Short mmCIF file of C-alpha atoms and ligand atoms in Angstrom, two decimals:
data_model
loop_
_atom_site.label_atom_id
_atom_site.label_comp_id
_atom_site.label_asym_id
_atom_site.label_seq_id
_atom_site.Cartn_x
_atom_site.Cartn_y
_atom_site.Cartn_z
CA MET A 1 140.43 115.13 126.77
CA PRO A 2 138.97 116.07 123.21
CA THR A 3 137.69 112.93 121.41
CA THR A 4 138.51 111.67 117.84
CA SER A 5 135.18 112.97 116.94
CA ASP A 6 135.88 116.21 118.33
CA TYR A 7 138.73 116.67 116.24
CA ALA A 8 136.71 115.29 113.11
CA VAL A 9 134.47 118.68 113.79
CA LEU A 10 137.35 120.62 113.33
CA THR A 11 138.10 119.72 109.92
CA ARG A 12 134.44 120.42 108.62
CA VAL A 13 134.33 124.16 107.17
CA GLY A 14 131.07 123.99 105.11
CA PRO A 15 128.20 126.20 105.62
CA GLY A 16 126.47 125.73 108.83
CA THR A 17 129.23 123.70 110.14
CA PRO A 18 130.55 124.75 113.81
CA MET A 19 134.19 125.19 112.29
CA GLY A 20 132.86 126.80 109.28
CA ARG A 21 130.93 129.23 111.31
CA LEU A 22 134.11 130.24 113.19
CA MET A 23 135.99 130.69 110.01
CA ARG A 24 133.45 132.94 108.67
CA GLU A 25 133.99 135.50 111.53
CA TYR A 26 137.27 136.43 109.92
CA TRP A 27 138.32 137.97 106.26
CA ILE A 28 139.25 135.04 103.99
CA PRO A 29 142.07 135.23 101.42
CA ALA A 30 140.22 134.63 98.18
CA CYS A 31 142.76 135.27 95.18
CA LEU A 32 145.46 137.55 94.15
CA SER A 33 144.54 141.00 92.82
CA SER A 34 146.13 140.55 89.48
CA GLU A 35 143.99 137.55 88.92
CA LEU A 36 140.96 139.95 88.25
CA LYS A 37 140.83 142.28 85.21
CA ALA A 38 138.71 144.94 84.57
CA ASP A 39 135.84 143.51 82.40
CA GLY A 40 137.67 140.21 82.53
CA PRO A 41 136.24 136.58 82.56
CA PRO A 42 134.61 135.76 86.04
CA LEU A 43 137.27 133.31 87.97
CA ARG A 44 135.83 130.33 89.70
CA LEU A 45 136.63 130.27 93.30
CA MET A 46 135.95 127.82 95.87
CA LEU A 47 135.92 129.00 99.36
CA LEU A 48 135.08 127.10 102.43
CA GLY A 49 133.03 124.63 100.42
CA GLU A 50 131.00 127.38 98.52
CA LYS A 51 131.25 127.67 94.92
CA LEU A 52 131.61 131.34 94.19
CA LEU A 53 132.88 133.70 91.04
CA ALA A 54 135.06 136.62 91.51
CA ILE A 55 135.11 139.43 88.81
CA ARG A 56 136.53 143.07 88.70
CA ASP A 57 134.13 145.34 86.82
CA SER A 58 134.65 148.11 84.53
CA ALA A 59 135.21 150.74 87.15
CA GLY A 60 137.90 148.33 88.88
CA ARG A 61 135.66 147.20 91.87
CA VAL A 62 135.77 143.76 92.96
CA GLY A 63 132.73 141.37 93.44
CA VAL A 64 132.41 137.89 95.03
CA PHE A 65 129.34 136.35 94.12
CA ASP A 66 127.63 133.01 94.56
CA HIS A 67 127.98 131.33 91.07
CA ARG A 68 124.33 130.66 90.78
CA CYS A 69 121.99 133.32 89.12
CA PRO A 70 119.22 134.09 91.43
CA HIS A 71 116.93 133.94 88.61
CA ARG A 72 117.10 130.08 87.92
CA GLY A 73 120.39 128.90 89.35
CA ALA A 74 122.54 128.92 86.12
CA SER A 75 126.05 129.69 86.83
CA LEU A 76 127.06 133.15 86.26
CA PHE A 77 130.65 131.64 85.42
CA PHE A 78 129.26 131.69 81.84
CA GLY A 79 128.22 135.21 82.30
CA ARG A 80 129.56 138.81 80.59
CA ASN A 81 131.32 140.84 82.57
CA GLU A 82 130.94 144.30 80.95
CA GLU A 83 129.81 147.74 81.51
CA ASN A 84 129.92 147.37 85.54
CA GLY A 85 128.37 144.31 86.02
CA LEU A 86 128.09 140.80 85.42
CA ARG A 87 125.18 139.57 82.90
CA CYS A 88 123.88 136.19 83.03
CA VAL A 89 123.74 134.39 79.63
CA TYR A 90 120.66 132.46 80.17
CA HIS A 91 117.80 135.15 80.44
CA GLY A 92 120.35 138.19 80.56
CA TRP A 93 119.58 139.47 84.38
CA LYS A 94 122.60 141.85 85.26
CA PHE A 95 123.94 142.43 88.54
CA ASP A 96 126.54 144.99 90.23
CA VAL A 97 129.41 144.02 92.43
CA GLU A 98 127.21 144.37 95.19
CA GLY A 99 124.51 141.96 93.94
CA ASN A 100 121.86 144.47 93.09
CA CYS A 101 119.95 143.29 90.07
CA LEU A 102 120.25 146.24 87.49
CA ASP A 103 118.58 144.92 84.59
CA MET A 104 115.88 141.95 84.03
CA PRO A 105 115.46 142.30 80.28
CA ASN A 106 113.64 138.81 79.40
CA VAL A 107 110.27 140.32 80.82
CA LYS A 108 108.26 143.46 79.87
CA PRO A 109 109.35 146.50 82.16
CA ARG A 110 105.83 146.46 83.68
CA HIS A 111 106.40 142.92 85.09
CA ALA A 112 110.16 143.25 86.06
CA PHE A 113 111.31 143.56 89.99
CA PRO A 114 114.84 144.09 89.64
CA HIS A 115 114.54 146.33 93.00
CA ARG A 116 113.25 143.03 94.64
CA ILE A 117 116.54 140.75 93.56
CA LYS A 118 119.42 140.53 94.92
CA ALA A 119 122.25 137.96 93.79
CA LYS A 120 124.15 136.51 96.82
CA THR A 121 127.48 138.39 97.07
CA TYR A 122 130.24 138.67 99.71
CA LYS A 123 132.10 142.13 101.00
CA THR A 124 135.49 142.33 99.51
CA VAL A 125 138.66 144.21 100.18
CA GLU A 126 142.10 144.35 98.76
CA ARG A 127 145.21 144.32 101.00
CA ALA A 128 148.84 143.01 100.29
CA GLY A 129 147.76 142.32 96.45
CA VAL A 130 145.35 139.93 97.49
CA VAL A 131 141.27 140.02 97.10
CA TRP A 132 139.93 139.02 100.64
CA ALA A 133 136.08 138.09 101.37
CA TYR A 134 134.00 138.20 104.30
CA MET A 135 131.72 135.45 104.37
CA GLY A 136 130.05 135.74 107.71
CA GLU A 137 126.49 137.05 108.58
CA ARG A 138 127.32 140.19 110.47
CA ALA A 139 126.05 143.50 108.89
CA GLU A 140 129.21 145.12 109.41
CA ALA A 141 132.23 143.15 108.15
CA PRO A 142 134.82 142.74 110.84
CA PRO A 143 138.14 144.90 110.98
CA PHE A 144 140.84 143.61 108.96
CA PRO A 145 143.31 141.69 110.95
CA ALA A 146 146.52 143.52 112.14
CA LEU A 147 148.54 140.77 111.20
CA GLU A 148 152.32 142.10 110.89
CA PRO A 149 153.20 141.12 107.19
CA LEU A 150 149.75 143.05 106.08
CA LEU A 151 150.62 146.10 107.97
CA LEU A 152 153.52 146.92 105.55
CA PRO A 153 153.28 148.92 102.01
CA ASP A 154 152.15 146.47 99.37
CA ALA A 155 155.29 146.75 97.32
CA GLN A 156 157.13 145.23 100.17
CA VAL A 157 155.07 142.09 100.53
CA THR A 158 154.81 139.18 98.24
CA SER A 159 152.59 136.45 98.58
CA ARG A 160 153.05 132.84 97.27
CA TRP A 161 150.24 130.37 96.42
CA ALA A 162 149.81 126.61 96.18
CA GLN A 163 147.01 124.07 96.49
CA ARG A 164 147.32 121.14 98.67
CA HIS A 165 145.01 118.19 98.16
CA CYS A 166 143.92 117.30 101.67
CA ASN A 167 142.18 119.03 104.60
CA TRP A 168 143.28 122.20 105.93
CA LEU A 169 143.82 121.05 109.42
CA GLN A 170 146.42 118.64 108.78
CA ALA A 171 148.17 120.97 106.27
CA LEU A 172 148.34 123.63 108.88
CA GLU A 173 149.68 121.16 111.58
CA GLY A 174 152.84 120.63 109.52
CA ASP A 175 153.88 124.11 110.24
CA ILE A 176 153.44 123.32 113.95
CA ASP A 177 155.21 120.30 114.31
CA THR A 178 158.79 121.46 114.34
CA SER A 179 160.18 118.06 115.03
CA HIS A 180 159.97 116.92 111.66
CA PHE A 181 162.23 119.40 110.34
CA GLY A 182 165.25 117.33 111.17
CA PHE A 183 164.12 114.45 109.61
CA LEU A 184 161.91 115.23 106.64
CA HIS A 185 163.84 118.39 105.51
CA GLU A 186 167.46 117.66 107.14
CA GLY A 187 167.53 114.29 107.83
CA LYS A 188 170.72 113.78 105.74
CA ALA A 189 172.47 116.84 106.82
CA ARG A 190 175.60 116.34 109.62
CA ALA A 191 175.97 118.56 112.56
CA GLU A 192 179.72 118.20 111.88
CA ASP A 193 179.69 120.01 108.43
CA TYR A 194 178.71 123.53 110.08
CA PRO A 195 180.59 125.21 112.49
CA ALA A 196 180.10 124.94 116.16
CA ASP A 197 178.46 127.94 116.69
CA SER A 198 175.78 127.91 114.14
CA VAL A 199 172.11 127.62 114.46
CA LEU A 200 172.48 124.60 111.95
CA HIS A 201 174.89 123.04 114.43
CA TYR A 202 172.58 123.21 117.20
CA ARG A 203 169.59 122.03 115.20
CA LEU A 204 171.50 119.12 113.58
CA MET A 205 173.23 118.13 117.11
CA ASP A 206 170.02 117.72 118.93
CA ARG A 207 167.04 116.38 116.77
CA ALA A 208 164.62 115.74 119.85
CA PRO A 209 164.15 119.24 121.53
CA ASP A 210 162.22 119.99 124.48
CA TYR A 211 159.30 122.53 124.21
CA HIS A 212 157.54 125.12 126.01
CA CYS A 213 153.91 125.73 124.81
CA SER A 214 151.22 128.31 125.76
CA ASP A 215 147.99 129.80 124.66
CA THR A 216 148.02 133.46 123.52
CA GLY A 217 145.40 135.98 122.85
CA TRP A 218 145.54 135.36 119.17
CA GLY A 219 146.13 131.32 119.31
CA THR A 220 149.23 129.23 120.58
CA MET A 221 152.59 129.53 120.47
CA TYR A 222 155.40 127.21 121.12
CA ALA A 223 159.13 127.36 121.54
CA ALA A 224 161.36 124.38 120.86
CA TYR A 225 164.72 124.63 122.42
CA ARG A 226 167.98 122.96 122.87
CA PRO A 227 171.54 123.72 124.06
CA ALA A 228 173.56 126.36 122.15
CA ASP A 229 176.96 127.64 123.04
CA PRO A 230 177.39 127.26 126.99
CA GLY A 231 175.15 129.59 128.88
CA ASN A 232 172.78 129.93 125.69
CA LEU A 233 169.73 128.07 124.25
CA TYR A 234 168.77 127.88 120.78
CA TYR A 235 164.96 128.56 120.38
CA ARG A 236 162.57 128.13 117.59
CA VAL A 237 159.56 130.05 118.29
CA ALA A 238 156.25 129.60 115.85
CA HIS A 239 152.44 130.63 116.21
CA TYR A 240 149.23 129.40 115.46
CA LEU A 241 146.87 132.53 115.01
CA PHE A 242 143.03 131.95 114.52
CA PRO A 243 141.63 130.90 112.23
CA PHE A 244 144.28 129.38 110.20
CA TRP A 245 147.53 131.28 109.99
CA THR A 246 151.09 130.31 111.13
CA MET A 247 154.16 132.33 111.87
CA ILE A 248 157.16 129.73 111.72
CA PRO A 249 160.92 129.76 112.47
CA ASN A 250 161.85 129.58 108.77
CA THR A 251 164.55 132.13 109.48
CA SER A 252 166.09 134.30 112.08
CA PHE A 253 163.46 136.12 114.33
CA ALA A 254 164.86 139.52 113.88
CA GLY A 255 163.63 140.17 109.87
CA ASN A 256 161.31 137.26 109.96
CA ILE A 257 157.97 139.06 108.67
CA SER A 258 156.17 136.42 107.13
CA MET A 259 152.92 134.37 107.68
CA ARG A 260 151.61 131.40 106.15
CA GLY A 261 147.66 130.41 105.54
CA TRP A 262 145.92 127.11 105.13
CA VAL A 263 142.68 128.52 103.65
CA PRO A 264 139.96 125.73 103.40
CA ILE A 265 138.98 125.61 99.37
CA ASP A 266 136.84 122.69 100.74
CA ASP A 267 137.21 120.14 103.17
CA THR A 268 139.35 118.15 101.17
CA HIS A 269 141.57 120.72 99.20
CA THR A 270 143.30 123.49 100.77
CA MET A 271 145.02 127.02 99.28
CA PHE A 272 148.53 127.76 100.83
CA LEU A 273 149.64 131.14 100.77
CA GLN A 274 152.40 132.87 102.56
CA PHE A 275 152.93 136.73 102.80
CA PHE A 276 156.68 137.64 103.42
CA TRP A 277 158.43 140.92 103.71
CA GLN A 278 161.19 141.17 100.84
CA ASP A 279 163.92 142.65 102.63
CA PRO A 280 167.24 141.42 101.60
CA ALA A 281 169.20 142.49 104.87
CA ALA A 282 167.00 140.09 106.50
CA SER A 283 168.20 136.83 105.16
CA GLN A 284 170.74 135.07 106.90
CA PRO A 285 173.99 134.07 105.23
CA LEU A 286 174.45 130.32 105.38
CA ARG A 287 177.79 129.13 107.26
CA GLY A 288 178.69 125.67 105.60
CA PRO A 289 177.31 123.81 102.70
CA GLN A 290 173.94 124.23 101.29
CA VAL A 291 171.51 121.17 102.78
CA PRO A 292 170.39 119.59 99.61
CA GLY A 293 166.83 119.00 98.60
CA LEU A 294 165.70 122.29 100.12
CA SER A 295 165.10 124.38 97.06
CA ILE A 296 162.18 126.72 97.13
CA ASN A 297 160.61 125.45 93.90
CA PHE A 298 157.24 126.43 92.99
CA ASP A 299 156.85 124.86 89.44
CA TYR A 300 152.98 125.23 88.81
CA LEU A 301 150.67 123.52 86.38
CA PRO A 302 148.55 126.00 84.06
CA ASN A 303 145.61 127.00 86.12
CA THR A 304 142.52 126.07 84.58
CA SER A 305 139.03 127.19 85.03
CA ASP A 306 137.89 124.29 87.21
CA TRP A 307 137.23 124.89 90.92
CA HIS A 308 140.21 123.00 92.30
CA GLY A 309 142.12 124.35 88.94
CA ARG A 310 144.23 127.15 90.43
CA TRP A 311 147.89 127.18 91.79
CA ARG A 312 148.36 123.20 91.29
CA LEU A 313 151.84 121.89 91.48
CA ARG A 314 153.48 119.94 88.71
CA GLN A 315 155.03 117.63 91.20
CA ASN A 316 152.12 115.79 93.07
CA GLU A 317 150.44 112.60 94.04
CA GLN A 318 150.47 111.46 90.52
CA ASN A 319 153.98 111.44 89.97
CA ASP A 320 155.01 110.61 93.48
CA TYR A 321 156.24 114.52 93.95
CA GLY A 322 159.43 113.57 91.73
CA LEU A 323 160.45 111.28 94.46
CA ASP A 324 163.99 110.05 93.34
CA ARG A 325 165.06 106.87 95.10
CA ASP A 326 168.92 107.31 94.36
CA ARG A 327 169.00 110.69 95.85
CA GLN A 328 166.95 109.45 98.86
CA ARG A 329 169.75 106.84 99.19
CA ASP A 330 172.92 108.85 98.73
CA LEU A 331 171.99 112.68 99.23
CA THR A 332 168.39 113.76 100.85
CA PHE A 333 166.18 111.97 103.32
CA SER A 334 163.02 111.99 101.42
CA GLY A 335 164.19 112.03 97.81
CA ILE A 336 161.99 114.68 96.97
CA GLU A 337 163.12 118.02 95.92
CA GLY A 338 162.13 121.26 97.75
CA VAL A 339 160.71 121.68 101.17
CA HIS A 340 157.24 122.76 100.23
CA LEU A 341 156.87 119.30 98.47
CA GLN A 342 158.33 117.34 100.87
CA ASP A 343 155.62 118.79 103.29
CA GLN A 344 152.97 118.47 100.69
CA ALA A 345 153.87 114.73 100.05
CA VAL A 346 153.82 113.96 103.68
CA THR A 347 150.75 115.83 104.50
CA GLU A 348 148.57 114.62 101.31
CA SER A 349 149.86 110.81 102.00
CA MET A 350 147.54 111.06 105.38
CA GLY A 351 144.48 110.87 102.67
CA GLU A 352 142.29 113.88 102.06
CA ILE A 353 141.23 113.86 105.76
CA ILE A 354 143.45 112.15 108.15
CA ASP A 355 141.62 109.34 110.69
CA HIS A 356 142.46 111.05 113.85
CA GLY A 357 141.81 107.80 115.27
CA ILE A 358 144.89 106.18 114.47
CA GLU A 359 147.11 108.75 115.71
CA HIS A 360 149.64 108.38 118.48
CA LEU A 361 150.70 111.74 119.89
CA THR A 362 153.86 112.47 121.97
CA ILE A 363 155.42 115.21 123.58
CA GLY A 364 156.66 116.45 120.18
CA ASP A 365 153.18 116.90 119.27
CA LEU A 366 152.67 119.26 121.83
CA MET A 367 151.81 122.21 120.15
CA ILE A 368 149.28 120.31 117.69
CA THR A 369 147.22 118.97 120.82
CA ARG A 370 147.22 122.32 122.30
CA THR A 371 146.19 124.06 119.27
CA ARG A 372 143.30 121.70 118.65
CA GLN A 373 142.03 122.04 122.14
CA ARG A 374 142.23 126.15 121.91
CA MET A 375 140.08 125.73 118.63
CA LEU A 376 137.77 123.33 119.95
CA GLN A 377 137.14 125.91 122.68
CA ALA A 378 136.55 128.79 120.75
CA MET A 379 134.60 126.90 118.11
CA ARG A 380 132.42 125.67 121.18
CA ALA A 381 132.32 129.34 122.94
CA LEU A 382 131.06 130.56 119.66
CA GLU A 383 128.47 127.95 119.08
CA GLU A 384 127.00 127.93 122.72
CA LYS A 385 127.59 131.67 123.95
CA GLY A 386 128.12 133.33 120.70
CA ALA A 387 131.51 134.59 121.89
CA SER A 388 133.46 136.14 119.32
CA PRO A 389 136.43 133.90 118.51
CA PRO A 390 140.22 135.37 119.34
CA GLY A 391 141.21 138.64 117.03
CA ALA A 392 137.94 138.34 115.23
CA THR A 393 136.57 141.84 116.37
CA GLN A 394 139.92 142.55 118.32
CA ALA A 395 142.23 143.17 115.15
CA ASP A 396 145.24 144.27 117.18
CA ILE A 397 145.39 140.96 119.23
CA PHE A 398 147.98 139.82 116.58
CA LEU A 399 150.39 142.37 116.97
CA GLY A 400 152.44 140.54 119.58
CA ALA A 401 153.18 137.55 117.31
CA ARG A 402 156.33 136.84 115.15
CA GLY A 403 157.92 133.20 114.32
CA GLY A 404 161.71 132.52 114.11
CA ASP A 405 164.94 130.95 115.47
CA PHE A 406 167.37 133.03 118.01
CA VAL A 407 170.09 132.20 120.47
CA ALA A 408 168.91 133.62 123.98
CA PRO A 409 170.86 133.07 127.49
CA ASP A 410 169.57 130.38 129.60
CA SER A 411 169.33 132.60 132.54
CA ARG A 412 166.17 134.17 130.70
CA THR A 413 162.73 132.46 130.80
CA TRP A 414 161.18 131.44 127.43
CA LEU A 415 158.81 134.38 127.49
CA GLU A 416 161.51 136.99 128.58
CA ALA A 417 163.80 135.64 125.72
CA TYR A 418 160.69 136.08 123.42
CA ALA A 419 159.95 139.93 124.58
CA ASP A 420 163.99 140.78 124.23
CA GLN A 421 163.68 139.57 120.58
CA ILE A 422 160.70 141.57 120.06
CA ARG A 423 162.30 144.61 121.75
CA GLY A 424 165.64 144.13 119.42
CA SER A 425 163.85 143.28 116.01
CA ALA A 426 163.68 145.15 112.81
CA ASN A 427 159.92 146.57 113.21
CA PRO A 428 159.25 148.26 109.65
CA SER A 429 155.52 148.70 110.43
CA GLY A 430 156.21 150.23 113.91
CA ALA A 431 153.15 148.12 115.19
CA LEU A 432 154.92 144.80 116.57
CA ARG A 433 154.91 144.83 120.03
CA VAL A 434 155.52 142.81 123.46
CA PRO A 435 152.41 140.89 124.32
CA ALA A 436 151.20 139.73 127.59
CA LEU A 437 151.78 136.49 127.76
CA ALA A 438 151.13 133.54 130.61
CA ALA A 439 153.61 130.64 130.79
CA GLU A 440 152.74 127.34 130.21
S1 LIG B 501 118.88 131.87 85.28
FE1 LIG B 501 120.14 133.78 85.10
S2 LIG B 501 118.85 135.25 84.24
FE2 LIG B 501 117.90 133.39 84.02
FE1 LIG B 502 158.05 121.09 107.03
#
């Protein structure tokens, strides 16, 4: 069994750490493409504990730099982004988006050696309206992951961002912890207010579901299940996908092309981002009253140029997330408004990095336990044998993954029911396929 200190290793992602090394095997989402304007100011960006800058040059190319100038370490944040390069304001050295030194104007040409100087930069690509960086050591960047929402035309995919003040792992684990839904988010809702053949009714009738859980090529998956109408089961399926993605049952499986990322800014701050397919036909009409407190509210503080200044929410730990005790008594379980904020409050309340030693895990935490073990195995295989972690080089391994809820005959196994759902679902990218999966 993994120990508490094994789990602690999973939470550290800075340069040279085992988990940091694993994450650097993948493309990392860095910022929105729209955050970078040609010749605009450098954007302070922290990723995996590294202080970086992003710019878009005059020709529209994106550069992600170590923020320190390779001359004497002044921050290039203060630099001038102009004429296809970033010029340090200290002594005027200038770099292109690949880090090549173009100019060394504070010394006479006979003393200058720009061809021998390189600013540290990372390779970038832009996909789905987002700038991605490859921060690893391979000469060739890995293939871009074939994650379903990223295979659609950019115009059909939207992303939403929000910073969270805690470690990436405890934030991610909220997505694969299904039993909290019936309490934190829906604890005051009553089954009898919803039609007896609706998924909400099934969910509220049984708040302690049973579970299947399995390793997959891309990570792990679970199905939480409980009775539906006679002869059927109601399933909620979610995935963990390496290194920090989830696909959750936020709506019905058939049209739920979405995924969520928990990108470490550093060990104690995480950038949440969600990609989702904008298909109006995919949303299910609600049968019965709206569950109070479940609004989707992303009310941001103004972004600042601080390392932790982007996509912060107005309701936060300083104001108890807008907790309203009257509403908690009368209307909602938590008294906090909005699914995302409710999750934010509980995961941040664990502290910046949870002390795993105080946990008491149950069957309801099966997916969390299994996912930690899967991460540890991949981390050790990389450390000890140099084994490429899941999906890092085999980009299409992700194509069998989608999250969602559905009702299926109890005569089918959970994996058969999952395969049936994939065959019968919208597949606008044409790439989703039935994966080869082994039962738990
Ligand atoms: S420190 Fe940047 S040019 Fe000298
Ligand atoms: Fe939640």
